[in-house]
XYZ file of N, CA and C in Angstrom:
633
model
N -103.955 -5.345 -19.369
C -102.957 -5.406 -20.436
C -103.277 -4.398 -21.539
N -104.578 -4.247 -21.829
C -104.969 -3.278 -22.862
C -104.580 -1.864 -22.458
N -104.777 -1.515 -21.180
C -104.425 -0.177 -20.706
C -102.919 0.059 -20.764
N -102.146 -0.977 -20.444
C -100.686 -0.852 -20.499
C -100.233 -0.627 -21.938
N -100.810 -1.388 -22.877
C -100.435 -1.251 -24.286
C -100.801 0.134 -24.812
N -101.999 0.618 -24.463
C -102.429 1.945 -24.922
C -101.522 3.035 -24.348
N -101.168 2.921 -23.068
C -100.309 3.944 -22.454
C -98.936 3.975 -23.115
N -98.392 2.793 -23.415
C -97.102 2.743 -24.116
C -97.226 3.372 -25.496
N -98.323 3.087 -26.189
C -98.544 3.664 -27.516
C -98.601 5.186 -27.452
N -99.298 5.736 -26.447
C -99.423 7.184 -26.333
C -98.053 7.842 -26.116
N -97.247 7.227 -25.251
C -95.922 7.796 -24.969
C -95.033 7.749 -26.207
N -95.049 6.616 -26.920
C -94.227 6.488 -28.123
C -94.693 7.447 -29.214
N -96.013 7.615 -29.352
C -96.535 8.571 -30.333
C -96.053 9.982 -30.024
N -96.092 10.342 -28.741
C -95.670 11.690 -28.351
C -94.207 11.923 -28.697
N -93.354 10.959 -28.381
C -91.934 11.096 -28.700
C -91.717 11.162 -30.215
N -92.463 10.345 -30.952
C -92.267 10.256 -32.396
C -92.672 11.548 -33.103
N -93.860 12.072 -32.774
C -94.343 13.267 -33.482
C -93.513 14.484 -33.133
N -92.917 14.520 -31.928
C -92.071 15.664 -31.569
C -90.677 15.538 -32.172
N -90.109 14.338 -32.087
C -88.735 14.152 -32.562
C -88.633 14.334 -34.065
N -89.597 13.798 -34.814
C -89.534 13.840 -36.268
C -90.490 14.858 -36.880
N -91.217 15.599 -36.038
C -92.152 16.627 -36.503
C -93.098 16.053 -37.565
N -93.751 14.946 -37.225
C -94.629 14.244 -38.154
C -96.006 14.887 -38.162
N -96.578 15.067 -39.365
C -97.929 15.599 -39.469
C -98.912 14.548 -38.949
N -99.952 14.971 -38.207
C -100.918 14.015 -37.649
C -101.535 13.086 -38.678
N -101.851 13.600 -39.879
C -102.446 12.746 -40.911
C -101.477 11.662 -41.360
N -100.193 12.022 -41.465
C -99.184 11.040 -41.859
C -99.019 9.984 -40.776
N -99.068 10.415 -39.521
C -98.943 9.465 -38.413
C -100.126 8.496 -38.395
N -101.336 9.025 -38.604
C -102.528 8.176 -38.618
C -102.470 7.189 -39.781
N -102.059 7.669 -40.951
C -101.960 6.792 -42.113
C -100.928 5.695 -41.929
N -99.783 6.049 -41.337
C -98.732 5.052 -41.092
C -99.190 3.996 -40.104
N -99.827 4.448 -39.019
C -100.328 3.501 -38.023
C -101.413 2.606 -38.626
N -102.283 3.197 -39.427
C -103.351 2.425 -40.043
C -102.818 1.361 -40.980
N -101.842 1.716 -41.797
C -101.250 0.752 -42.734
C -100.540 -0.370 -41.978
N -99.780 0.007 -40.954
C -99.068 -0.983 -40.148
C -100.067 -1.932 -39.473
N -101.120 -1.370 -38.884
C -102.119 -2.204 -38.222
C -102.846 -3.115 -39.183
N -103.138 -2.607 -40.383
C -103.833 -3.428 -41.385
C -102.990 -4.628 -41.794
N -101.702 -4.407 -42.030
C -100.818 -5.488 -42.461
C -100.644 -6.516 -41.346
N -100.378 -6.045 -40.135
C -100.124 -6.966 -39.017
C -101.359 -7.798 -38.699
N -102.523 -7.134 -38.586
C -103.740 -7.873 -38.235
C -104.187 -8.800 -39.361
N -103.941 -8.415 -40.594
C -104.287 -9.301 -41.706
C -103.489 -10.595 -41.635
N -102.218 -10.480 -41.265
C -101.382 -11.678 -41.126
C -101.800 -12.510 -39.909
N -102.197 -11.838 -38.823
C -102.592 -12.553 -37.613
C -103.913 -13.288 -37.789
N -104.760 -12.821 -38.702
C -106.046 -13.482 -38.921
C -105.877 -14.914 -39.452
N -104.752 -15.174 -40.104
C -104.517 -16.511 -40.653
C -104.361 -17.547 -39.536
N -103.436 -17.351 -38.567
C -103.356 -18.348 -37.478
C -104.585 -18.320 -36.572
N -105.202 -17.142 -36.401
C -106.392 -17.058 -35.547
C -107.546 -17.888 -36.090
N -107.560 -18.119 -37.410
C -108.624 -18.890 -38.040
C -108.558 -20.362 -37.622
N -107.388 -20.814 -37.170
C -107.203 -22.225 -36.836
C -107.063 -22.472 -35.330
N -107.035 -21.408 -34.528
C -106.874 -21.563 -33.080
C -108.234 -21.808 -32.432
N -108.424 -23.012 -31.914
C -109.698 -23.385 -31.290
C -109.713 -22.906 -29.840
N -110.765 -22.157 -29.477
C -110.857 -21.603 -28.122
C -112.125 -22.036 -27.409
N -112.919 -22.898 -28.002
C -114.105 -23.423 -27.340
C -115.159 -22.368 -27.071
N -115.704 -22.388 -25.858
C -116.784 -21.472 -25.494
C -116.330 -20.023 -25.367
N -115.037 -19.795 -25.396
C -114.532 -18.426 -25.333
C -114.966 -17.622 -26.552
N -115.215 -18.309 -27.666
C -115.636 -17.652 -28.905
C -117.124 -17.895 -29.136
N -117.767 -16.956 -29.869
C -119.193 -17.106 -30.159
C -119.464 -17.379 -31.637
N -118.422 -17.732 -32.407
C -118.649 -18.070 -33.806
C -118.900 -19.576 -33.934
N -119.486 -20.016 -35.036
C -119.878 -21.434 -35.191
C -118.731 -22.421 -35.030
N -117.555 -22.084 -35.524
C -116.423 -23.015 -35.463
C -115.678 -22.941 -34.137
N -116.037 -21.982 -33.278
C -115.404 -21.788 -31.972
C -113.891 -21.605 -32.081
N -113.507 -20.789 -33.063
C -112.102 -20.419 -33.212
C -111.934 -18.967 -32.790
N -110.679 -18.549 -32.678
C -110.414 -17.200 -32.186
C -111.010 -16.134 -33.108
N -110.826 -16.257 -34.417
C -111.406 -15.340 -35.403
C -111.776 -16.137 -36.654
N -113.059 -16.117 -37.000
C -113.518 -16.803 -38.210
C -113.728 -15.759 -39.306
N -112.676 -15.462 -40.047
C -112.718 -14.404 -41.057
C -113.693 -14.733 -42.184
N -113.702 -15.977 -42.625
C -114.596 -16.368 -43.725
C -116.071 -16.203 -43.325
N -116.376 -16.543 -42.086
C -117.748 -16.368 -41.610
C -118.109 -14.884 -41.550
N -117.140 -14.060 -41.196
C -117.380 -12.611 -41.141
C -117.714 -12.066 -42.536
N -116.937 -12.473 -43.548
C -117.224 -12.026 -44.912
C -118.571 -12.557 -45.397
N -118.924 -13.737 -44.961
C -120.219 -14.313 -45.334
C -121.360 -13.485 -44.754
N -121.217 -13.068 -43.504
C -122.238 -12.230 -42.873
C -122.355 -10.878 -43.559
N -121.219 -10.308 -43.933
C -121.238 -9.016 -44.626
C -121.946 -9.144 -45.965
N -121.697 -10.261 -46.671
C -122.339 -10.465 -47.965
C -123.847 -10.620 -47.867
N -124.334 -11.207 -46.788
C -125.769 -11.419 -46.626
C -126.475 -10.211 -45.998
N -125.717 -9.345 -45.332
C -126.332 -8.186 -44.678
C -125.506 -6.930 -44.971
N -125.874 -6.162 -46.001
C -125.106 -4.967 -46.380
C -124.996 -3.923 -45.269
N -125.950 -3.907 -44.338
C -125.886 -2.929 -43.248
C -124.633 -3.130 -42.385
N -124.145 -4.364 -42.314
C -122.911 -4.612 -41.557
C -121.739 -3.895 -42.216
N -121.695 -3.950 -43.559
C -120.636 -3.253 -44.288
C -120.731 -1.754 -44.066
N -121.948 -1.219 -44.076
C -122.144 0.211 -43.833
C -121.663 0.595 -42.431
N -121.973 -0.254 -41.443
C -121.530 0.017 -40.075
C -120.005 -0.032 -39.966
N -119.390 -0.980 -40.663
C -117.935 -1.094 -40.638
C -117.263 0.126 -41.267
N -117.814 0.587 -42.391
C -117.263 1.779 -43.043
C -117.411 3.002 -42.151
N -118.582 3.128 -41.523
C -118.794 4.247 -40.605
C -117.840 4.197 -39.431
N -117.599 3.013 -38.918
C -116.659 2.847 -37.812
C -115.242 3.205 -38.233
N -114.873 2.825 -39.458
C -113.534 3.135 -39.965
C -113.321 4.641 -40.079
N -114.283 5.340 -40.642
C -114.187 6.802 -40.791
C -114.148 7.477 -39.426
N -114.987 6.994 -38.503
C -115.032 7.573 -37.158
C -113.690 7.424 -36.451
N -113.105 6.232 -36.529
C -111.815 5.998 -35.877
C -110.714 6.831 -36.525
N -110.793 7.012 -37.849
C -109.779 7.819 -38.545
C -109.788 9.262 -38.032
N -110.974 9.863 -37.944
C -111.067 11.234 -37.426
C -110.678 11.287 -35.953
N -111.060 10.262 -35.200
C -110.736 10.212 -33.773
C -109.227 10.164 -33.558
N -108.536 9.306 -34.303
C -107.080 9.202 -34.170
C -106.372 10.468 -34.642
N -106.889 11.077 -35.716
C -106.291 12.325 -36.197
C -106.395 13.414 -35.138
N -107.588 13.543 -34.530
C -107.766 14.551 -33.479
C -106.880 14.240 -32.279
N -106.764 12.939 -31.931
C -105.955 12.565 -30.782
C -104.480 12.874 -30.975
N -103.930 12.536 -32.127
C -102.515 12.812 -32.384
C -102.269 14.315 -32.498
N -103.248 15.058 -33.017
C -103.116 16.518 -33.083
C -103.000 17.111 -31.685
N -103.825 16.620 -30.756
C -103.746 17.079 -29.367
C -102.403 16.692 -28.760
N -101.933 15.488 -29.039
C -100.640 15.038 -28.519
C -99.514 15.937 -29.005
N -99.554 16.310 -30.274
C -98.477 17.131 -30.839
C -98.514 18.555 -30.307
N -99.713 19.114 -30.152
C -99.831 20.506 -29.723
C -99.708 20.654 -28.211
N -100.135 19.644 -27.449
C -100.103 19.767 -25.981
C -99.280 18.614 -25.397
N -99.935 17.485 -25.113
C -99.222 16.331 -24.574
C -100.122 15.111 -24.637
N -99.516 13.930 -24.490
C -100.282 12.690 -24.496
C -101.157 12.576 -23.255
N -100.707 13.167 -22.142
C -101.500 13.128 -20.915
C -102.813 13.861 -21.095
N -102.747 15.053 -21.683
C -103.966 15.812 -21.942
C -104.875 15.068 -22.904
N -104.286 14.406 -23.874
C -105.093 13.626 -24.823
C -105.881 12.550 -24.108
N -105.250 11.849 -23.177
C -105.929 10.775 -22.473
C -107.012 11.302 -21.537
N -106.793 12.496 -20.972
C -107.821 13.113 -20.131
C -109.056 13.437 -20.967
N -108.841 14.072 -22.123
C -109.965 14.395 -23.006
C -110.623 13.128 -23.535
N -109.814 12.112 -23.796
C -110.353 10.849 -24.294
C -111.287 10.212 -23.264
N -110.951 10.371 -21.995
C -111.799 9.807 -20.949
C -113.137 10.531 -20.859
N -113.124 11.829 -21.128
C -114.357 12.608 -21.023
C -115.370 12.272 -22.117
N -114.916 11.683 -23.197
C -115.850 11.362 -24.278
C -116.825 10.261 -23.872
N -116.505 9.568 -22.783
C -117.424 8.528 -22.321
C -118.781 9.113 -21.936
N -118.800 10.382 -21.522
C -120.076 11.012 -21.166
C -120.993 11.081 -22.375
N -120.450 11.500 -23.519
C -121.251 11.617 -24.742
C -121.763 10.238 -25.164
N -120.873 9.246 -25.124
C -121.267 7.887 -25.509
C -122.363 7.365 -24.583
N -122.215 7.632 -23.299
C -123.187 7.155 -22.314
C -124.557 7.781 -22.535
N -124.578 9.097 -22.744
C -125.846 9.802 -22.950
C -126.536 9.312 -24.225
N -125.787 9.180 -25.311
C -126.371 8.711 -26.575
C -126.897 7.280 -26.434
N -126.143 6.425 -25.747
C -126.571 5.041 -25.557
C -127.870 4.977 -24.764
N -127.998 5.820 -23.746
C -129.235 5.852 -22.956
C -130.396 6.363 -23.797
N -130.135 7.398 -24.603
C -131.196 7.982 -25.416
C -131.714 6.996 -26.465
N -130.831 6.172 -27.014
C -131.217 5.205 -28.037
C -131.685 3.869 -27.460
N -131.611 3.740 -26.131
C -132.056 2.515 -25.494
C -131.094 1.357 -25.642
N -129.835 1.653 -25.893
C -128.844 0.594 -26.065
C -128.375 0.020 -24.734
N -128.588 0.747 -23.642
C -128.195 0.261 -22.335
C -129.112 0.849 -21.280
N -129.076 0.258 -20.092
C -129.920 0.710 -19.004
C -129.128 1.609 -18.065
N -129.876 2.484 -17.370
C -129.241 3.415 -16.446
C -128.824 2.695 -15.169
N -127.591 2.952 -14.737
C -127.089 2.402 -13.481
C -126.441 3.537 -12.686
N -126.843 3.661 -11.433
C -126.319 4.738 -10.597
C -124.823 4.681 -10.403
N -124.270 3.474 -10.441
C -122.834 3.327 -10.254
C -122.048 3.997 -11.376
N -122.646 4.089 -12.574
C -121.979 4.764 -13.692
C -121.825 6.249 -13.404
N -122.842 6.847 -12.759
C -122.760 8.260 -12.387
C -121.617 8.479 -11.398
N -121.518 7.577 -10.413
C -120.428 7.669 -9.435
C -119.075 7.549 -10.120
N -118.960 6.614 -11.057
C -117.706 6.442 -11.780
C -117.324 7.676 -12.580
N -118.327 8.309 -13.200
C -118.031 9.507 -13.992
C -117.656 10.680 -13.090
N -118.264 10.755 -11.895
C -117.885 11.807 -10.955
C -116.432 11.646 -10.519
N -116.014 10.394 -10.309
C -114.605 10.140 -9.983
C -113.709 10.601 -11.127
N -114.153 10.348 -12.357
C -113.398 10.772 -13.527
C -113.289 12.291 -13.596
N -114.397 12.993 -13.309
C -114.389 14.459 -13.324
C -113.465 15.018 -12.247
N -113.493 14.408 -11.062
C -112.621 14.869 -9.984
C -111.150 14.694 -10.371
N -110.833 13.547 -10.978
C -109.459 13.331 -11.430
C -109.027 14.338 -12.482
N -109.933 14.659 -13.406
C -109.642 15.655 -14.439
C -109.420 17.027 -13.819
N -110.265 17.381 -12.846
C -110.142 18.683 -12.180
C -108.824 18.784 -11.430
N -108.428 17.710 -10.753
C -107.158 17.717 -10.023
C -105.981 17.834 -10.977
N -106.052 17.136 -12.110
C -104.965 17.186 -13.090
C -104.787 18.592 -13.643
N -105.910 19.287 -13.876
C -105.855 20.635 -14.444
C -105.705 21.726 -13.389
N -105.565 21.340 -12.123
C -105.324 22.328 -11.067
C -106.524 23.166 -10.693
N -107.724 22.689 -10.985
C -108.919 23.474 -10.662
C -109.184 23.538 -9.162
N -108.515 22.689 -8.391
C -108.719 22.682 -6.943
C -107.898 23.753 -6.239
N -106.916 24.317 -6.917
C -106.012 25.260 -6.254
C -106.695 26.543 -5.795
N -107.563 27.174 -6.626
C -108.247 28.383 -6.126
C -109.069 28.116 -4.866
N -109.650 26.921 -4.773
C -110.447 26.603 -3.588
C -109.560 26.399 -2.368
N -108.451 25.684 -2.558
C -107.541 25.442 -1.436
C -106.831 26.717 -1.000
N -106.593 27.616 -1.961
C -105.882 28.860 -1.628
C -106.674 29.725 -0.661
N -107.993 29.541 -0.634
C -108.835 30.322 0.275
C -108.810 29.772 1.692
N -108.301 28.557 1.849
C -108.221 27.953 3.183
C -106.841 28.252 3.756
N -106.769 28.953 4.895
C -105.465 29.371 5.450
C -104.487 28.220 5.633
N -104.976 27.073 6.110
C -104.060 25.966 6.383
C -103.560 25.284 5.121
N -104.186 25.544 3.970
C -103.801 24.884 2.720
C -103.137 25.836 1.726
N -103.182 27.143 2.016
C -102.669 28.125 1.058
C -101.184 27.926 0.779
N -100.399 27.608 1.837
C -98.958 27.448 1.624
C -98.654 26.208 0.803
N -99.517 25.173 0.864
C -99.303 23.977 0.056
C -99.486 24.286 -1.421
N -100.502 25.084 -1.759
C -100.740 25.468 -3.143
C -99.585 26.294 -3.673
N -99.102 27.225 -2.846
C -97.974 28.064 -3.273
C -96.734 27.228 -3.513
N -96.505 26.231 -2.657
C -95.335 25.365 -2.817
C -95.415 24.558 -4.109
N -96.606 24.033 -4.434
C -96.791 23.282 -5.676
C -96.499 24.151 -6.889
N -97.019 25.383 -6.881
C -96.800 26.284 -8.016
C -95.326 26.630 -8.170
N -94.627 26.852 -7.058
C -93.202 27.169 -7.128
C -92.411 25.992 -7.688
N -92.771 24.774 -7.271
C -92.065 23.598 -7.769
C -92.283 23.418 -9.260
N -93.525 23.658 -9.730
C -93.806 23.519 -11.156
C -93.060 24.566 -11.961
N -93.036 25.817 -11.466
C -92.313 26.874 -12.175
C -90.826 26.577 -12.208
N -90.290 26.040 -11.121
C -88.879 25.678 -11.097
C -88.563 24.576 -12.066
N -89.461 23.573 -12.149
C -89.254 22.474 -13.088
C -89.316 22.935 -14.514
N -90.216 23.890 -14.795
C -90.335 24.429 -16.141
C -89.082 25.180 -16.529
N -88.558 25.991 -15.594
C -87.368 26.775 -15.906
C -86.156 25.877 -16.110
N -86.044 24.844 -15.288
C -84.891 23.942 -15.426
C -84.948 23.150 -16.715
N -86.171 22.941 -17.233
C -86.316 22.117 -18.419
C -86.057 22.835 -19.713
N -86.035 24.176 -19.677
C -85.856 24.921 -20.913
C -84.462 24.688 -21.484
N -84.420 24.534 -22.805
C -83.141 24.382 -23.482
C -82.675 22.950 -23.610
N -83.505 22.000 -23.133
C -83.123 20.599 -23.273
C -84.377 19.782 -23.526
N -84.212 18.570 -24.044
C -85.343 17.684 -24.279
C -85.754 17.039 -22.968
N -87.022 17.119 -22.607
C -87.496 16.468 -21.389
C -88.895 15.970 -21.644
N -88.979 14.854 -22.320
C -90.274 14.274 -22.674
C -91.065 13.951 -21.425
N -92.365 14.239 -21.475
C -93.251 13.887 -20.378
C -93.514 15.028 -19.422
N -92.748 16.131 -19.491
C -93.015 17.289 -18.654
C -93.657 18.347 -19.519
N -94.912 18.651 -19.228
C -95.685 19.502 -20.131
C -95.104 20.893 -20.258
N -94.442 21.403 -19.180
C -94.030 22.792 -19.217
C -92.749 23.048 -19.964
N -91.894 22.039 -20.195
C -90.568 22.312 -20.732
C -90.404 21.853 -22.161
N -91.453 21.346 -22.779
C -91.319 20.890 -24.148
C -91.621 22.034 -25.099
N -90.830 22.251 -26.136
C -91.084 23.349 -27.061
C -92.423 23.208 -27.746
N -93.161 24.314 -27.810
C -94.480 24.284 -28.418
C -94.447 24.739 -29.881
N -93.409 25.489 -30.248
C -93.357 26.039 -31.596
C -92.540 25.151 -32.503
N -93.063 24.909 -33.692
C -92.364 24.051 -34.658
C -92.169 24.798 -35.971
N -91.814 26.060 -35.878
C -91.605 26.826 -37.095
C -90.409 26.275 -37.846
N -90.500 26.259 -39.161
C -89.448 25.669 -39.983
C -88.439 26.727 -40.431
N -87.171 26.336 -40.428
C -86.120 27.212 -40.919
C -85.221 26.398 -41.827
N -85.492 26.481 -43.135
C -84.705 25.729 -44.128
C -84.699 24.238 -43.810
N -85.876 23.690 -43.552
C -85.978 22.257 -43.334
C -85.730 21.812 -41.910
N -85.337 22.756 -41.022
C -85.096 22.411 -39.625
C -86.036 23.221 -38.755
N -86.373 22.662 -37.610
C -87.204 23.390 -36.674
C -86.352 24.385 -35.904
N -86.999 25.286 -35.175
C -86.278 26.302 -34.415
C -85.378 25.651 -33.386
N -85.878 24.608 -32.696
C -85.072 23.970 -31.659
C -83.854 23.284 -32.264
N -83.982 22.749 -33.502
C -82.832 22.136 -34.168
C -81.782 23.186 -34.502
N -82.251 24.363 -34.935
C -81.331 25.439 -35.271
C -80.568 25.904 -34.044
N -81.289 26.027 -32.908
C -80.637 26.446 -31.674
C -79.615 25.410 -31.219
N -80.017 24.113 -31.351
C -79.106 23.061 -30.938
C -77.847 23.048 -31.808
N -78.032 23.251 -33.166
C -76.886 23.276 -34.057
C -75.960 24.448 -33.726
């Protein structure tokens, strides 16, 4: 469910920043304010929802906000960690929306997946987790998927006589799709979406052409 929600969010963000030409900082600020208000309201009913062993707080409720503030008051390092996490997420979301606006949401998610390597290496170096060979296999699968998405396999296949015509056919289909997409809105196709957002008296170039 989390993956479905994130994928929907990425698609909606892409449509929003292109349609309204929203600056990444404004988009991050709007999302942050909306999330703060919604989650603050949800914390009220969560404080009274009993979930038993599913929760690890003393009252065994979904979210014990008062206990959280009590812990922060007794241990200032928790507040420091929370502030650091907030700043980190702010820069992360700004970079992510910037990539979405300049390229596409698909590319953003590919790059987002690759950051797991950095997290994994740092966690191992600090002793936060133990090494498992299956993680290496999982990351190799991730790298192969990234390589296939970016077409890095085509030069290798082009050298094989029986596969060369397949690579040529794929390239022709992509070029045809790009050409057919020009001059119209086609969200989700990386090749046909306008990349330039130059302003002309308050309107973008594509708006001027459409008018």
